[in-house]
CSV table of C-alpha atoms and ligand atoms in Angstrom, one decimal:
chain,number,residue,atom,x,y,z
A,1072,MET,CA,-9.3,-9.2,22.3
A,1073,VAL,CA,-12.9,-9.4,20.1
A,1074,GLN,CA,-12.9,-12.9,17.9
A,1075,THR,CA,-11.8,-12.5,14.8
A,1076,LYS,CA,-14.2,-14.0,11.9
A,1077,ARG,CA,-12.3,-15.8,8.9
A,1078,TRP,CA,-14.1,-16.4,5.9
A,1079,ASN,CA,-12.7,-17.8,2.7
A,1080,VAL,CA,-14.6,-16.8,-0.4
A,1081,GLN,CA,-14.2,-19.2,-2.4
A,1082,THR,CA,-15.1,-22.3,0.2
A,1083,ASN,CA,-17.6,-20.1,1.8
A,1084,LYS,CA,-21.1,-18.8,0.3
A,1085,MET,CA,-21.8,-16.9,3.0
A,1086,ALA,CA,-18.2,-14.4,3.2
A,1087,ILE,CA,-19.6,-11.4,1.8
A,1088,LYS,CA,-22.6,-11.2,3.2
A,1089,GLU,CA,-21.4,-11.8,7.2
A,1090,ALA,CA,-18.6,-9.1,6.2
A,1091,ALA,CA,-21.3,-6.6,4.7
A,1092,THR,CA,-23.3,-7.4,8.2
A,1093,LEU,CA,-20.5,-6.7,10.2
A,1094,LEU,CA,-19.4,-3.4,8.3
A,1095,LYS,CA,-23.0,-1.5,8.3
A,1096,GLY,CA,-23.2,-1.9,11.8
A,1097,GLY,CA,-20.0,-0.7,12.8
A,1098,LYS,CA,-17.3,-2.5,12.5
A,1099,THR,CA,-13.9,-3.3,10.5
A,1100,VAL,CA,-13.1,-5.8,8.4
A,1101,ALA,CA,-10.4,-6.8,6.5
A,1102,PHE,CA,-11.3,-7.6,2.8
A,1103,PRO,CA,-8.5,-8.1,-0.2
A,1104,THR,CA,-7.9,-5.0,-2.9
A,1105,GLU,CA,-6.4,-5.7,-6.1
A,1106,THR,CA,-3.3,-3.7,-4.5
A,1107,VAL,CA,-2.9,-4.8,-0.7
A,1108,TYR,CA,-5.8,-5.9,1.6
A,1109,GLY,CA,-8.1,-3.2,3.2
A,1110,LEU,CA,-9.5,-2.2,6.9
A,1111,GLY,CA,-12.3,-1.2,6.0
A,1112,ALA,CA,-15.6,0.2,8.2
A,1113,ASP,CA,-18.4,2.6,7.6
A,1114,ALA,CA,-17.1,5.9,6.3
A,1115,THR,CA,-19.9,7.7,7.4
A,1116,ASN,CA,-19.6,6.4,10.6
A,1117,GLU,CA,-17.1,8.4,12.8
A,1118,THR,CA,-17.0,6.0,15.4
A,1119,ALA,CA,-16.5,2.9,13.1
A,1120,VAL,CA,-13.9,4.5,11.3
A,1121,SER,CA,-12.6,4.8,14.7
A,1122,GLY,CA,-12.3,1.8,14.8
A,1123,ILE,CA,-9.9,1.5,11.9
A,1124,PHE,CA,-6.8,4.1,13.4
A,1125,LYS,CA,-7.2,1.6,17.3
A,1126,ALA,CA,-6.8,-1.9,15.8
A,1127,LYS,CA,-3.1,-0.3,13.0
A,1128,GLY,CA,-2.4,2.2,15.7
A,1129,ARG,CA,-2.8,4.2,12.8
A,1130,PRO,CA,-2.0,8.4,14.1
A,1131,GLU,CA,-5.0,10.2,13.4
A,1132,ASP,CA,-3.6,13.2,11.1
A,1133,ASN,CA,-3.0,10.9,8.7
A,1134,PRO,CA,-6.2,10.5,6.2
A,1135,LEU,CA,-8.1,7.1,5.3
A,1136,ILE,CA,-9.1,6.1,1.5
A,1137,ALA,CA,-12.5,6.0,0.8
A,1138,HIS,CA,-13.6,2.6,-1.0
A,1139,VAL,CA,-16.1,3.0,-3.1
A,1140,ALA,CA,-18.1,0.4,-5.7
A,1141,THR,CA,-19.8,3.0,-8.5
A,1142,LYS,CA,-18.9,6.1,-10.4
A,1143,GLN,CA,-21.5,7.6,-8.9
A,1144,GLN,CA,-21.0,6.8,-5.4
A,1145,LEU,CA,-18.3,9.1,-6.0
A,1146,GLY,CA,-19.7,11.2,-6.6
A,1147,ASN,CA,-21.8,11.6,-3.8
A,1148,LEU,CA,-18.8,12.0,-1.6
A,1149,VAL,CA,-17.7,14.9,-4.0
A,1150,SER,CA,-18.5,18.8,-4.1
A,1151,SER,CA,-17.4,19.5,-8.0
A,1152,LEU,CA,-14.8,17.4,-10.5
A,1153,SER,CA,-12.4,19.1,-12.7
A,1154,PRO,CA,-13.3,17.8,-16.1
A,1155,THR,CA,-9.1,16.1,-15.8
A,1156,ALA,CA,-10.5,14.8,-12.2
A,1157,GLU,CA,-13.6,13.5,-14.9
A,1158,LYS,CA,-11.4,12.5,-17.7
A,1159,LEU,CA,-8.9,10.5,-15.4
A,1160,ILE,CA,-11.7,8.5,-13.2
A,1161,ASP,CA,-13.7,7.3,-16.3
A,1162,ALA,CA,-10.1,6.5,-18.2
A,1163,PHE,CA,-8.9,4.5,-14.9
A,1164,THR,CA,-11.4,3.5,-12.5
A,1165,PRO,CA,-12.3,1.1,-11.6
A,1166,GLY,CA,-8.1,-0.1,-11.0
A,1167,PRO,CA,-5.3,1.3,-9.0
A,1168,VAL,CA,-6.0,4.7,-8.1
A,1169,THR,CA,-7.1,7.1,-5.4
A,1170,PHE,CA,-8.5,10.6,-6.4
A,1171,VAL,CA,-8.0,13.7,-3.9
A,1172,LEU,CA,-10.9,15.2,-4.6
A,1173,PRO,CA,-12.9,18.6,-2.1
A,1174,SER,CA,-15.6,16.0,-0.2
A,1175,ASN,CA,-18.8,17.6,-0.1
A,1176,GLY,CA,-18.5,16.2,4.6
A,1177,THR,CA,-20.3,13.0,3.8
A,1178,CYS,CA,-17.7,11.0,5.1
A,1179,ALA,CA,-16.7,11.1,8.8
A,1180,PHE,CA,-14.7,13.6,10.1
A,1181,ASN,CA,-12.0,11.6,10.9
A,1182,VAL,CA,-11.8,9.9,7.3
A,1183,THR,CA,-10.0,13.1,6.1
A,1184,ALA,CA,-8.4,13.7,9.1
A,1185,GLY,CA,-10.4,17.2,9.0
A,1186,LEU,CA,-9.2,18.5,5.8
A,1187,SER,CA,-11.3,19.7,2.9
A,1188,THR,CA,-10.0,17.4,0.6
A,1189,ILE,CA,-11.4,13.2,0.5
A,1190,GLY,CA,-9.6,10.4,-1.4
A,1191,VAL,CA,-11.5,8.1,-2.7
A,1192,ARG,CA,-11.1,4.9,-4.5
A,1193,ILE,CA,-13.5,2.4,-7.0
A,1194,PRO,CA,-10.9,-0.8,-6.2
A,1195,ASP,CA,-10.7,-3.2,-9.0
A,1196,HIS,CA,-11.1,-6.9,-7.3
A,1197,PRO,CA,-13.9,-9.3,-6.8
A,1198,VAL,CA,-13.9,-9.4,-4.0
A,1199,ALA,CA,-13.9,-6.4,-3.1
A,1200,ASN,CA,-16.1,-4.8,-5.5
A,1201,LYS,CA,-19.1,-7.5,-5.1
A,1202,LEU,CA,-18.2,-6.1,-1.1
A,1203,LEU,CA,-19.1,-2.5,-1.3
A,1204,LYS,CA,-21.4,-3.6,-3.1
A,1205,GLU,CA,-23.8,-5.8,-0.9
A,1206,CYS,CA,-22.6,-2.6,1.6
A,1207,GLY,CA,-23.7,0.4,-0.1
A,1208,ILE,CA,-22.0,3.0,1.9
A,1209,PRO,CA,-18.1,4.1,1.4
A,1210,ILE,CA,-15.9,1.8,2.9
A,1211,ALA,CA,-12.3,4.0,5.3
A,1212,ALA,CA,-9.8,1.3,3.9
A,1213,PRO,CA,-6.3,2.1,4.9
A,1214,SER,CA,-3.9,-0.8,3.8
A,1215,ALA,CA,-5.5,-4.1,7.0
A,1216,ASN,CA,-0.9,-3.7,9.0
A,1217,VAL,CA,-0.3,-2.5,11.9
A,1218,SER,CA,0.6,1.0,11.1
A,1219,GLY,CA,5.1,1.4,10.1
A,1220,LYS,CA,5.1,-2.6,8.9
A,1221,PRO,CA,5.1,-3.1,4.9
A,1222,SER,CA,1.5,-3.6,4.0
A,1223,PRO,CA,-0.3,-7.2,3.3
A,1224,THR,CA,-0.9,-9.2,0.4
A,1225,THR,CA,-1.8,-12.3,2.0
A,1226,ALA,CA,-4.7,-12.5,4.3
A,1227,ASP,CA,-2.0,-14.3,6.0
A,1228,HIS,CA,0.1,-11.2,6.9
A,1229,VAL,CA,-3.7,-9.7,7.5
A,1230,TRP,CA,-3.5,-12.5,10.4
A,1231,ALA,CA,-0.3,-11.6,12.2
A,1232,ASP,CA,-1.3,-8.3,12.4
A,1233,LEU,CA,-4.8,-7.6,13.5
A,1234,ASN,CA,-6.4,-11.1,14.3
A,1235,GLY,CA,-8.3,-10.5,18.0
A,1236,LYS,CA,-8.4,-6.6,16.9
A,1237,ILE,CA,-10.7,-6.3,14.0
A,1238,ALA,CA,-14.2,-8.4,13.8
A,1239,GLY,CA,-13.6,-10.2,10.1
A,1240,LEU,CA,-10.7,-11.1,7.9
A,1241,VAL,CA,-12.1,-12.1,4.1
A,1242,ASP,CA,-9.9,-14.1,2.4
A,1243,GLY,CA,-9.6,-13.6,-0.9
A,1244,GLY,CA,-5.9,-15.3,-1.5
A,1245,PRO,CA,-2.8,-13.1,-2.7
A,1246,THR,CA,-3.4,-10.0,-4.1
A,1247,GLY,CA,-2.7,-8.8,-7.6
A,1248,VAL,CA,0.4,-5.1,-7.8
A,1249,GLY,CA,1.0,-5.4,-4.5
A,1250,VAL,CA,1.6,-2.6,-3.9
A,1251,GLU,CA,-1.6,0.6,-3.1
A,1252,SER,CA,-2.6,2.9,-5.2
A,1253,THR,CA,-1.3,6.2,-6.6
A,1254,VAL,CA,-2.4,9.1,-4.8
A,1255,ILE,CA,-3.4,11.9,-7.2
A,1256,ASP,CA,-4.5,14.7,-6.3
A,1257,CYS,CA,-7.2,16.5,-8.7
A,1258,THR,CA,-8.3,19.8,-7.0
A,1259,GLN,CA,-5.1,21.8,-9.2
A,1260,GLU,CA,-5.4,22.5,-12.6
A,1261,ILE,CA,-2.3,19.9,-12.5
A,1262,PRO,CA,-2.5,17.1,-10.8
A,1263,ILE,CA,-0.4,15.9,-8.6
A,1264,ILE,CA,0.6,12.4,-7.8
A,1265,LEU,CA,0.6,12.4,-3.5
A,1266,ARG,CA,2.3,8.7,-3.0
A,1267,PRO,CA,3.4,6.8,-6.4
A,1268,GLY,CA,1.8,3.3,-6.5
A,1269,GLY,CA,0.2,1.1,-8.6
A,1270,LEU,CA,-1.3,3.2,-12.0
A,1271,THR,CA,1.9,4.8,-13.4
A,1272,LYS,CA,3.0,8.4,-13.9
A,1273,GLU,CA,3.5,7.7,-18.2
A,1274,GLN,CA,-0.3,6.2,-17.9
A,1275,LEU,CA,-1.9,9.2,-16.3
A,1276,GLU,CA,0.0,11.6,-18.5
A,1277,ARG,CA,-1.5,9.2,-21.9
A,1278,VAL,CA,-4.8,10.9,-21.2
A,1279,VAL,CA,-4.4,13.8,-18.9
A,1280,GLY,CA,-1.0,14.9,-20.2
A,1281,LYS,CA,1.1,16.7,-17.6
A,1282,VAL,CA,1.6,15.3,-14.5
A,1283,ILE,CA,3.9,16.2,-11.7
A,1284,ILE,CA,5.5,14.6,-8.5
A,1285,ASP,CA,4.8,16.5,-5.5
A,1286,PRO,CA,8.3,17.4,-5.0
A,1287,ALA,CA,8.4,16.4,-1.2
A,1288,LEU,CA,8.8,13.3,-2.6
A,1289,ALA,CA,12.2,13.7,-3.7
A,1290,ASN,CA,13.0,16.4,-1.3
A,1291,THR,CA,13.4,14.9,2.6
A,1292,SER,CA,13.2,18.9,4.1
A,1293,GLU,CA,9.3,19.7,2.6
A,1294,LYS,CA,6.0,18.3,4.5
A,1295,PRO,CA,4.3,16.0,1.6
A,1296,LYS,CA,0.6,17.2,0.4
A,1297,ALA,CA,-0.3,13.1,1.2
A,1298,PRO,CA,0.0,13.3,5.1
A,1299,GLY,CA,1.0,9.8,4.8
A,1300,MET,CA,3.8,10.2,3.3
A,1301,LYS,CA,6.6,11.4,6.1
A,1302,TYR,CA,5.9,8.5,8.1
A,1303,ARG,CA,7.7,5.9,8.0
A,1304,HIS,CA,6.8,3.2,6.7
A,1305,TYR,CA,6.9,-0.9,5.5
A,1306,ALA,CA,9.2,-1.5,8.3
A,1307,PRO,CA,11.0,-4.8,8.4
A,1308,GLU,CA,11.8,-6.2,11.2
A,1309,VAL,CA,15.9,-6.2,11.0
A,1310,PRO,CA,18.0,-3.1,9.5
A,1311,LEU,CA,17.7,-2.8,5.5
A,1312,TRP,CA,20.1,-0.9,3.5
A,1313,LEU,CA,19.2,0.1,-0.4
A,1314,VAL,CA,22.0,-1.1,-2.5
A,1315,ASP,CA,22.9,0.4,-5.3
A,1316,GLY,CA,25.6,-0.7,-7.4
A,1317,SER,CA,26.7,-4.0,-9.3
A,1318,PRO,CA,26.0,-7.7,-7.9
A,1319,GLU,CA,29.9,-7.7,-7.2
A,1320,LYS,CA,29.7,-5.0,-5.2
A,1321,MET,CA,26.5,-6.2,-3.4
A,1322,GLN,CA,28.7,-9.2,-3.1
A,1323,GLU,CA,31.2,-6.7,-1.6
A,1324,ILE,CA,29.0,-5.6,1.1
A,1325,ILE,CA,27.6,-9.2,1.8
A,1326,ASN,CA,30.9,-10.8,2.5
A,1327,ASP,CA,31.9,-7.5,5.2
A,1328,GLU,CA,28.3,-8.5,7.1
A,1329,ARG,CA,28.8,-11.2,6.9
A,1330,ALA,CA,33.0,-11.5,8.1
A,1331,GLN,CA,31.4,-9.4,11.5
A,1332,HIS,CA,29.0,-12.6,12.6
A,1333,SER,CA,26.2,-10.9,10.8
A,1334,ARG,CA,23.3,-13.0,8.9
A,1335,VAL,CA,22.5,-11.6,5.5
A,1336,GLY,CA,19.9,-11.4,3.3
A,1337,VAL,CA,19.1,-10.3,0.4
A,1338,MET,CA,16.5,-9.1,-2.2
A,1339,ALA,CA,17.1,-8.7,-5.3
A,1340,SER,CA,15.7,-9.4,-8.5
A,1341,THR,CA,15.8,-13.3,-10.3
A,1342,SER,CA,18.5,-12.4,-11.8
A,1343,THR,CA,20.7,-11.0,-9.5
A,1344,SER,CA,20.3,-13.0,-7.0
A,1345,GLN,CA,21.9,-15.8,-9.1
A,1346,LYS,CA,24.8,-14.7,-8.7
A,1347,LEU,CA,24.7,-14.1,-5.1
A,1348,THR,CA,26.0,-15.7,-2.0
A,1349,ALA,CA,23.8,-14.4,1.4
A,1350,ASP,CA,22.9,-16.4,4.1
A,1351,ARG,CA,19.2,-16.6,2.9
A,1352,ILE,CA,18.5,-15.1,-0.8
A,1353,ILE,CA,15.0,-13.9,-1.8
A,1354,PRO,CA,14.4,-13.3,-5.7
A,1355,LEU,CA,11.4,-11.1,-6.3
A,1356,GLY,CA,11.3,-11.7,-9.9
A,1357,VAL,CA,11.9,-11.0,-13.4
A,1358,ASP,CA,10.4,-7.5,-13.9
A,1359,LEU,CA,9.2,-4.8,-11.9
A,1360,GLU,CA,5.8,-5.9,-12.0
A,1361,GLU,CA,6.9,-9.4,-10.6
A,1362,ILE,CA,8.3,-7.5,-7.4
A,1363,ALA,CA,6.3,-5.1,-7.1
A,1364,ALA,CA,3.9,-8.5,-6.3
A,1365,THR,CA,6.5,-10.2,-3.5
A,1366,LEU,CA,7.9,-7.0,-2.1
A,1367,TYR,CA,6.1,-6.9,0.5
A,1368,ASP,CA,6.3,-10.4,1.7
A,1369,ALA,CA,10.0,-10.7,1.0
A,1370,LEU,CA,9.7,-8.2,3.5
A,1371,ARG,CA,7.6,-10.5,5.8
A,1372,GLU,CA,10.2,-13.0,4.9
A,1373,PHE,CA,13.1,-11.7,7.1
A,1374,LYS,CA,12.6,-12.5,10.5
A,1375,ASP,CA,14.6,-11.1,13.7
A,1376,GLY,CA,16.3,-13.7,15.0
A,1377,ASP,CA,17.3,-15.8,11.5
A,1378,ILE,CA,18.3,-12.5,9.6
A,1379,ASP,CA,21.0,-9.3,10.9
A,1380,LEU,CA,20.6,-7.3,7.7
A,1381,ILE,CA,18.8,-7.0,4.4
A,1382,ILE,CA,21.1,-5.5,1.5
A,1383,CYS,CA,18.3,-5.6,-1.1
A,1384,GLU,CA,19.5,-4.1,-5.0
A,1385,THR,CA,18.1,-1.0,-6.1
A,1386,PHE,CA,15.6,-1.0,-9.7
A,1387,PRO,CA,14.6,2.2,-12.4
A,1388,GLU,CA,12.5,4.4,-11.3
A,1389,THR,CA,10.2,3.8,-14.2
A,1390,SER,CA,6.6,2.7,-14.7
A,1391,ILE,CA,6.1,0.6,-11.4
A,1392,GLY,CA,9.9,1.1,-10.9
A,1393,GLU,CA,9.4,4.9,-9.1
A,1394,ALA,CA,6.4,3.2,-5.6
A,1395,VAL,CA,9.0,0.4,-5.7
A,1396,MET,CA,11.7,2.4,-4.6
A,1397,ASN,CA,9.9,4.6,-3.1
A,1398,ARG,CA,8.5,1.9,-0.1
A,1399,LEU,CA,12.3,0.5,0.0
A,1400,LYS,CA,14.0,4.1,0.7
A,1401,LYS,CA,11.0,3.9,4.0
A,1402,ALA,CA,11.6,0.3,4.6
A,1403,SER,CA,15.6,1.3,4.6
A,1404,SER,CA,18.2,2.3,6.9
A,1405,ALA,CA,20.9,3.5,4.8
A,1406,TYR,CA,20.7,3.8,1.2
A,1407,LEU,CA,25.0,2.8,0.1
A,1408,LYS,CA,25.7,4.6,-3.2
A,1409,ASP,CA,28.6,4.2,-5.8
B,1624,AMP,P1,-3.6,3.3,2.7
B,1624,AMP,O1,-4.3,4.0,2.8
B,1624,AMP,O2,-2.8,3.1,4.5
B,1624,AMP,O3,-2.3,3.5,1.7
B,1624,AMP,O4,-2.7,5.5,3.1
B,1624,AMP,C1,-3.3,6.7,1.7
B,1624,AMP,C2,-2.8,7.7,2.0
B,1624,AMP,O5,-3.5,8.7,1.3
B,1624,AMP,C3,-1.9,7.8,2.8
B,1624,AMP,O6,-1.1,9.0,2.6
B,1624,AMP,C4,-3.3,9.3,3.2
B,1624,AMP,O7,-2.1,10.3,3.4
B,1624,AMP,C5,-3.4,9.7,0.9
B,1624,AMP,N1,-4.6,10.2,1.8
B,1624,AMP,C6,-5.7,10.1,2.1
B,1624,AMP,N2,-6.6,11.0,1.9
B,1624,AMP,C7,-6.1,12.3,1.3
B,1624,AMP,C8,-6.6,13.5,0.8
B,1624,AMP,N3,-7.6,13.9,1.4
B,1624,AMP,N4,-5.7,14.3,1.5
B,1624,AMP,C9,-4.1,14.6,1.0
B,1624,AMP,N5,-3.6,13.2,0.8
B,1624,AMP,C10,-4.7,11.7,1.9
B,1625,MG,MG1,-1.0,1.8,4.6
């Protein structure tokens, strides 16, 4: 057990300086980005990085994303940049996208889990950027949750998972996008999306033409190119069933389960929520962006003891809906289709 220092950036002028001092000293500190909260450590320090794996209980074969403040710092971590990679970096940084590029070995071995490539990103969040600038070193930062749980979108989520296990937590309020960065492999001629996320395929294609999605993401028998995508993630405390069907069909399932004494929770768009009756209903929002932003908080809201089963609506797999559905499929234990 360590004492976890918590700063509120609104009220504490020393927050960034003190957090940077801990990070430079090899400690782990959680901080907000525009996607989700990250758990940072000095990416050039193997011992510091191992602190991240330990606090999260993260499998060691799952590489971490190196976060930097500037394109120049990004360039310092890679051995080459293809013209396509440069185009994407120019168009979308800072932003919710991670570029997988050939590593030049500057970061510690455990950041890349021994791969020859490295995932690098420049977040678009004032607190993350000030902190990264103050540190002046690359910061390895996966999502600041216990492995397997939904990623944290508020400082309270981080606190619930990691208080006593990390040196610090910078509270910068709720994050914006709500799902993690899009991971895109730029080491091939045609870029490959390894994990759908905050930046959509459509946005990427507008800049570089064809972009493909790792076929393993749709086909469970293939091995995903991003090691982390093979793990079950985002699991709520109680089972979640995805239901692809009308509100009437959803209500039928809810009624059947309640008749068998299950307390049923619902996650659905605001309009579908208004048509349903259940023991607890969390409306996720009116559009896909809002649904992405509230998704992880909703997953954490259903507690074992209050609710026995979550019934969740499915959403169109377009734009950020691609990331939402990717996370929901991983969070669910059943997918009921007509
Ligand atoms: P997290 O930081 O927890 O959101 O997870 C980072 C994701 O990026 C995981 O799915 C990793 O497997 C993936 N990733 C990070 N670095 C690489 C890399 N060099 N090659 C492929 N995937 C990567
Ligand atoms: Mg994660």
